[in-house]
Amino acid sequence: MADGKARFKTYNHPAGGWGAAAATTKILLEQSVVTKGSRALLSMNQPGGFKCPSCAFPDAECKKTLDFCENGAKALAFEATKFRVTREFFEQHTVSELMEQSDHWLEMQGRLTEPMRYDAASDRYVPCSWDDAFALISEHLRALESPHHAEFYTSGRTPNEAAFLYSIFVREFGTNNFPDCSNMCHEPTSRGLPPSIGIGKGTVILEDFDHAEAIFVIGQNTGTNSPRMMSNLVEARKRGAPIVAVNPMPERALVRFADPQDVIQMATFGSTKIASEFVHIKIGGDLALVKGMMKVIFEREASGEQIIDWDFIREHTVGLEPIRADAIAQTWRELEQASGVAEEQIRRCAEIYIRSNATMICYGMGITQHQEGSRLVQQLVNLLLLKGNFGRPGAGIAPIRGHSNVQGDRTVGIDEQPSQAYLDRIRDVFGFEPPRAHGHHTVETVAAAVAGTAKVFIGLGGNFVRAVPDTERSYAAMRQLALTVAITTKLNRGHLVHGRDALMLPVIARSEMISTGAGEQFVTIEDSMSNVTASRGVLTPASPHLLPEVEIVCRMALATLPGSKVDWKSYIDDYELIRDKIAEVYPEIYSDFSERIKNPRGFHLDIPPRRRVWPTPNGKANFQPLPGLEVNVPVADPAMLRLATVRSHDQFNTTIYSNNDRYRGVYNDRMIVFMNADDRAERGLASGASVAMETISNDGVQRRVDGLTVLDYPMPRGSIAGYYPELNPLLPLDYYDKISGTPAAKSIPVRVIAA
Ligand SMILES: Nc1nc2c(c(=O)[nH]1)N[C@H]1C(S)=C(S)[C@@H](COP(=O)(O)OP(=O)(O)OC[C@H]3O[C@@H](n4cnc5c(=O)[nH]c(N)nc54)[C@H](O)[C@@H]3O)O[C@H]1N2
Ligand SMILES: Nc1nc2c(c(=O)[nH]1)N[C@H]1C(S)=C(S)[C@@H](COP(=O)(O)OP(=O)(O)OC[C@H]3O[C@@H](n4cnc5c(=O)[nH]c(N)nc54)[C@H](O)[C@@H]3O)O[C@H]1N2
Ligand SMILES: [Mo]
């Protein structure tokens, strides 16, 4: 798959440190943007600058002079690249030829430069004017029998202003079909938390890291996916706060980390041991770990110890008793078996939790991407509630979100299941009657394409076909559509797997300036801890033909909805008018938006559980049950292994920066199966053997990926890992959390067989 030979070399250094510094320089060099990139890096996450286009972790308040990380620098370098995809490029390559290229190759071609339309006769993308592009969209949308035959995807890099207008446009057009990258990501947070605590967002802020007495990091690869959080973990560790890392992969940065921004550590080649407790959990074993910890707590409480915060329980919660009975009823043998963790270690984890007066639980895709992802998130809350770990400094639940504005997009209306109260507000503010029926999430969108009811797909950012499950079926389904529109910055698979008509609409990126008839504009984003801040690009756009996302949304609306009640024209020029409308629709959290955003540090959206106020129907925090110890449908096949599809250190979702994964010791290859040597030997496979993987399912569909290499790796028995998106063909479309719609990408039942 790669240009050279795959290499494996155990990474013995701490994560971060000089390795990260060297990697940053190398990337800027490769994209030929050393001066431009370095200059732009100085503005990233600084007041008056732009927000890092990589992850959603908040930036530190003046703590560091430079607030970016190796992977933020990569995201920027690939956005600011000097390479360009021009009309000449498309003259030279048919779409079928491009389809043969790897995701990495497509990404390396550079930034898109002008709107293009697919020409079936030549199998090429050909230039097309912006006016013609909007006319084609309007023609297709207006020809539909029902507005529900169109699907409007959003990826989480889209800023608030564009996402808000998009949600208004689509609702005025007449549907709530809002598949979103969040539907594959932290939707179990957005759907799981509200019944528990009344809001689908995390409850901690950055300062809480300074007060936490214990931090759990569960199913999240911090050093790679939210590297800026490493500074907080390092500081907490130096203060002596225990950190419990729960992961089937001994992720390097969670074990040891040198802060590349810490001059002393860099100079002395020192590093901080991060996890005081590394819990080598089986895939899907977290439920058993939580129940085991609870069992310890309830049993010790029953024998006279005072552990549980009874004042808090009585005043603020409902539903403790069934949770207690269920935890007590579990046997240690079953808990050990389901978690893969010894009783002794579960007791140590409980001890850390018991001793701490302020516990924070951070979690990522290792928790959400299971068939019971939403209810698993609720179990983490149950654990926190026992000791009143809400509304107190250093305590709370901390979903670590992915895309930089994925949380913000949801806040401002990208929601396929909007509440009736919200729809009433849209009606009152904009004067049209929005559709009331719930729309499609991501999996339902693919299903509608498979069924042939979906006809038009518009993607505001992202790389839908590559991110969704069941690659082969999804590709075939998307190819049946009448029109696909990709509003993007860079070439990706989504442009190549397209409908009969297809458009590629290139946008101004996060790091670039937006100038309109009313002068220079800024956009806003909401990070993973509900801070809203302004983002002002500093670079000249990659091409003079790019448009801002806001303008593209407005012009789609102008072309499609001639009798619209919304003043789309005014929003193209003046983004403050958009923020004023956001304030009108969300007065509780966004009042005085335009004024408050003038604060260079932005502002924090209210999170009622921080004040021990619970916006649930009964006004309480509710313990939520999840019987048993399984978070996935059990499979009765002795050869079955659970596959987690994960990110490497050198990718951002479907964007592959390189074929290396430094911290895991993998170079020049992504077709890897991380596997316990005993599981490998049991299958009669040699170390480094070539293998294939097949999904175990009973829907009669054959799902298989060939060309893989087994790598002996410290995985728990029965748990294996490999890379997303290469292994998405193995993930069945109907294998998802029914509450949130999130595909169970961390627990695919597979067989590994000799090639
Ligand atoms: N550089 C970079 N940054 C990113 C991204 C990127 O691709 N690259 N993507 C962004 C996005 S959209 C997101 S959502 C986040 C994703 O960030 P993460 O949540 O870190 O996502 P993953 O890399 O998918 O891996 C999650 C971790 O879960 C572990 N895991 C797998 N199964 C289980 C399990 O059953 N239990 C437990 N406890 N752990 C398990 C894996 O070993 C892995 O360490 O990062 C964001 N930031
Ligand atoms: N098997 C498996 N599948 C998964 C996951 C997994 O862990 N395992 N993770 C899931 C998760 S958490 C997520 S979030 C999804 C990600 O799904 P998406 O968000 O759809 O995918 P990305 O790879 O982030 O999208 C990258 C593309 O976005 C475009 N882009 C970049 N910047 C901008 C911008 O500023 N504006 C616009 N308009 N476009 C831009 C570029 O063209 C780029 O090619 O994938 C999901 N799929
Ligand atoms: Mo994500």
PDB file of C-alpha atoms in Angstrom, residues 103-213:
ATOM      1  CA  ASP A 103      -6.532   8.813   0.501  1.00  0.00           C
ATOM      2  CA  HIS A 104      -3.061  10.096   1.335  1.00  0.00           C
ATOM      3  CA  TRP A 105      -2.312  10.813  -2.323  1.00  0.00           C
ATOM      4  CA  LEU A 106      -5.597  12.667  -2.783  1.00  0.00           C
ATOM      5  CA  GLU A 107      -4.891  14.771   0.301  1.00  0.00           C
ATOM      6  CA  MET A 108      -1.364  15.582  -0.916  1.00  0.00           C
ATOM      7  CA  GLN A 109      -2.639  17.173  -4.139  1.00  0.00           C
ATOM      8  CA  GLY A 110      -3.431  20.346  -2.222  1.00  0.00           C
ATOM      9  CA  ARG A 111      -6.232  22.873  -1.984  1.00  0.00           C
ATOM     10  CA  LEU A 112      -9.210  23.003  -4.328  1.00  0.00           C
ATOM     11  CA  THR A 113      -9.263  26.240  -6.285  1.00  0.00           C
ATOM     12  CA  GLU A 114     -12.543  26.753  -8.125  1.00  0.00           C
ATOM     13  CA  PRO A 115     -16.034  25.262  -8.366  1.00  0.00           C
ATOM     14  CA  MET A 116     -16.187  22.173 -10.570  1.00  0.00           C
ATOM     15  CA  ARG A 117     -19.006  20.073 -11.959  1.00  0.00           C
ATOM     16  CA  TYR A 118     -18.861  16.407 -12.900  1.00  0.00           C
ATOM     17  CA  ASP A 119     -19.071  15.738 -16.631  1.00  0.00           C
ATOM     18  CA  ALA A 120     -20.240  12.168 -17.256  1.00  0.00           C
ATOM     19  CA  ALA A 121     -19.259  12.158 -20.957  1.00  0.00           C
ATOM     20  CA  SER A 122     -15.566  12.628 -20.150  1.00  0.00           C
ATOM     21  CA  ASP A 123     -15.669  11.192 -16.609  1.00  0.00           C
ATOM     22  CA  ARG A 124     -13.956  14.376 -15.457  1.00  0.00           C
ATOM     23  CA  TYR A 125     -14.641  17.356 -13.244  1.00  0.00           C
ATOM     24  CA  VAL A 126     -14.890  20.496 -15.378  1.00  0.00           C
ATOM     25  CA  PRO A 127     -14.975  24.155 -14.302  1.00  0.00           C
ATOM     26  CA  CYS A 128     -18.359  25.658 -13.604  1.00  0.00           C
ATOM     27  CA  SER A 129     -19.336  29.151 -12.449  1.00  0.00           C
ATOM     28  CA  TRP A 130     -20.667  29.709  -8.941  1.00  0.00           C
ATOM     29  CA  ASP A 131     -23.981  30.906 -10.427  1.00  0.00           C
ATOM     30  CA  ASP A 132     -24.338  27.727 -12.461  1.00  0.00           C
ATOM     31  CA  ALA A 133     -23.511  25.634  -9.416  1.00  0.00           C
ATOM     32  CA  PHE A 134     -26.247  27.232  -7.312  1.00  0.00           C
ATOM     33  CA  ALA A 135     -28.689  26.978 -10.221  1.00  0.00           C
ATOM     34  CA  LEU A 136     -28.003  23.240 -10.490  1.00  0.00           C
ATOM     35  CA  ILE A 137     -28.576  22.743  -6.757  1.00  0.00           C
ATOM     36  CA  SER A 138     -31.827  24.679  -6.932  1.00  0.00           C
ATOM     37  CA  GLU A 139     -32.984  22.744  -9.986  1.00  0.00           C
ATOM     38  CA  HIS A 140     -32.429  19.408  -8.231  1.00  0.00           C
ATOM     39  CA  LEU A 141     -33.916  20.442  -4.902  1.00  0.00           C
ATOM     40  CA  ARG A 142     -36.999  21.978  -6.466  1.00  0.00           C
ATOM     41  CA  ALA A 143     -37.591  18.928  -8.632  1.00  0.00           C
ATOM     42  CA  LEU A 144     -37.900  16.626  -5.619  1.00  0.00           C
ATOM     43  CA  GLU A 145     -41.237  15.049  -4.842  1.00  0.00           C
ATOM     44  CA  SER A 146     -40.634  15.692  -1.166  1.00  0.00           C
ATOM     45  CA  PRO A 147     -38.059  17.790   0.706  1.00  0.00           C
ATOM     46  CA  HIS A 148     -37.340  14.660   2.768  1.00  0.00           C
ATOM     47  CA  HIS A 149     -35.633  13.184  -0.283  1.00  0.00           C
ATOM     48  CA  ALA A 150     -32.678  15.481   0.304  1.00  0.00           C
ATOM     49  CA  GLU A 151     -29.980  14.942   2.962  1.00  0.00           C
ATOM     50  CA  PHE A 152     -27.953  17.802   4.427  1.00  0.00           C
ATOM     51  CA  TYR A 153     -24.729  16.679   6.097  1.00  0.00           C
ATOM     52  CA  THR A 154     -22.524  18.827   8.319  1.00  0.00           C
ATOM     53  CA  SER A 155     -18.982  18.134   9.444  1.00  0.00           C
ATOM     54  CA  GLY A 156     -17.746  19.762  12.642  1.00  0.00           C
ATOM     55  CA  ARG A 157     -15.216  22.180  11.234  1.00  0.00           C
ATOM     56  CA  THR A 158     -18.052  24.390   9.988  1.00  0.00           C
ATOM     57  CA  PRO A 159     -18.308  27.531  12.148  1.00  0.00           C
ATOM     58  CA  ASN A 160     -21.442  28.584  14.065  1.00  0.00           C
ATOM     59  CA  GLU A 161     -22.526  31.259  11.594  1.00  0.00           C
ATOM     60  CA  ALA A 162     -22.567  28.912   8.577  1.00  0.00           C
ATOM     61  CA  ALA A 163     -24.082  26.003  10.513  1.00  0.00           C
ATOM     62  CA  PHE A 164     -26.868  28.174  11.940  1.00  0.00           C
ATOM     63  CA  LEU A 165     -27.845  29.559   8.512  1.00  0.00           C
ATOM     64  CA  TYR A 166     -27.637  26.078   6.999  1.00  0.00           C
ATOM     65  CA  SER A 167     -30.071  24.782   9.626  1.00  0.00           C
ATOM     66  CA  ILE A 168     -32.474  27.640   8.797  1.00  0.00           C
ATOM     67  CA  PHE A 169     -32.156  27.108   5.048  1.00  0.00           C
ATOM     68  CA  VAL A 170     -32.817  23.379   5.301  1.00  0.00           C
ATOM     69  CA  ARG A 171     -35.783  23.819   7.649  1.00  0.00           C
ATOM     70  CA  GLU A 172     -37.333  26.492   5.426  1.00  0.00           C
ATOM     71  CA  PHE A 173     -36.779  24.133   2.510  1.00  0.00           C
ATOM     72  CA  GLY A 174     -38.788  21.623   4.542  1.00  0.00           C
ATOM     73  CA  THR A 175     -36.849  18.836   6.235  1.00  0.00           C
ATOM     74  CA  ASN A 176     -34.955  17.930   9.418  1.00  0.00           C
ATOM     75  CA  ASN A 177     -32.623  15.565   7.565  1.00  0.00           C
ATOM     76  CA  PHE A 178     -29.408  16.641   9.304  1.00  0.00           C
ATOM     77  CA  PRO A 179     -26.929  13.793   9.276  1.00  0.00           C
ATOM     78  CA  ASP A 180     -23.852  15.083  11.073  1.00  0.00           C
ATOM     79  CA  CYS A 181     -20.346  13.871  11.842  1.00  0.00           C
ATOM     80  CA  SER A 182     -21.461  13.996  15.475  1.00  0.00           C
ATOM     81  CA  ASN A 183     -23.767  11.058  14.642  1.00  0.00           C
ATOM     82  CA  MET A 184     -20.611   8.936  14.297  1.00  0.00           C
ATOM     83  CA  CYS A 185     -18.806  10.471  17.220  1.00  0.00           C
ATOM     84  CA  HIS A 186     -20.103  12.027  20.452  1.00  0.00           C
ATOM     85  CA  GLU A 187     -23.823  11.614  19.785  1.00  0.00           C
ATOM     86  CA  PRO A 188     -24.010   9.161  22.717  1.00  0.00           C
ATOM     87  CA  THR A 189     -22.951  12.174  24.797  1.00  0.00           C
ATOM     88  CA  SER A 190     -25.579  14.447  23.244  1.00  0.00           C
ATOM     89  CA  ARG A 191     -28.341  11.830  23.682  1.00  0.00           C
ATOM     90  CA  GLY A 192     -27.100   9.972  26.751  1.00  0.00           C
ATOM     91  CA  LEU A 193     -26.395  12.880  29.075  1.00  0.00           C
ATOM     92  CA  PRO A 194     -29.756  14.739  28.893  1.00  0.00           C
ATOM     93  CA  PRO A 195     -31.819  12.037  30.676  1.00  0.00           C
ATOM     94  CA  SER A 196     -29.059  11.866  33.316  1.00  0.00           C
ATOM     95  CA  ILE A 197     -28.129  15.483  33.976  1.00  0.00           C
ATOM     96  CA  GLY A 198     -30.349  17.526  31.658  1.00  0.00           C
ATOM     97  CA  ILE A 199     -27.823  18.734  29.102  1.00  0.00           C
ATOM     98  CA  GLY A 200     -25.937  16.901  26.366  1.00  0.00           C
ATOM     99  CA  LYS A 201     -22.592  18.543  27.050  1.00  0.00           C
ATOM    100  CA  GLY A 202     -19.651  18.178  29.366  1.00  0.00           C
ATOM    101  CA  THR A 203     -19.712  19.927  32.732  1.00  0.00           C
ATOM    102  CA  VAL A 204     -16.066  20.753  33.311  1.00  0.00           C
ATOM    103  CA  ILE A 205     -14.020  23.766  32.290  1.00  0.00           C
ATOM    104  CA  LEU A 206     -10.279  23.987  31.828  1.00  0.00           C
ATOM    105  CA  GLU A 207      -9.604  25.327  35.350  1.00  0.00           C
ATOM    106  CA  ASP A 208     -11.108  22.142  36.744  1.00  0.00           C
ATOM    107  CA  PHE A 209      -7.919  20.335  35.744  1.00  0.00           C
ATOM    108  CA  ASP A 210      -6.157  22.460  38.393  1.00  0.00           C
ATOM    109  CA  HIS A 211      -8.516  21.281  41.133  1.00  0.00           C
ATOM    110  CA  ALA A 212      -9.211  17.675  40.248  1.00  0.00           C
ATOM    111  CA  GLU A 213      -8.036  15.178  42.860  1.00  0.00           C
TER     112      GLU A 213
END
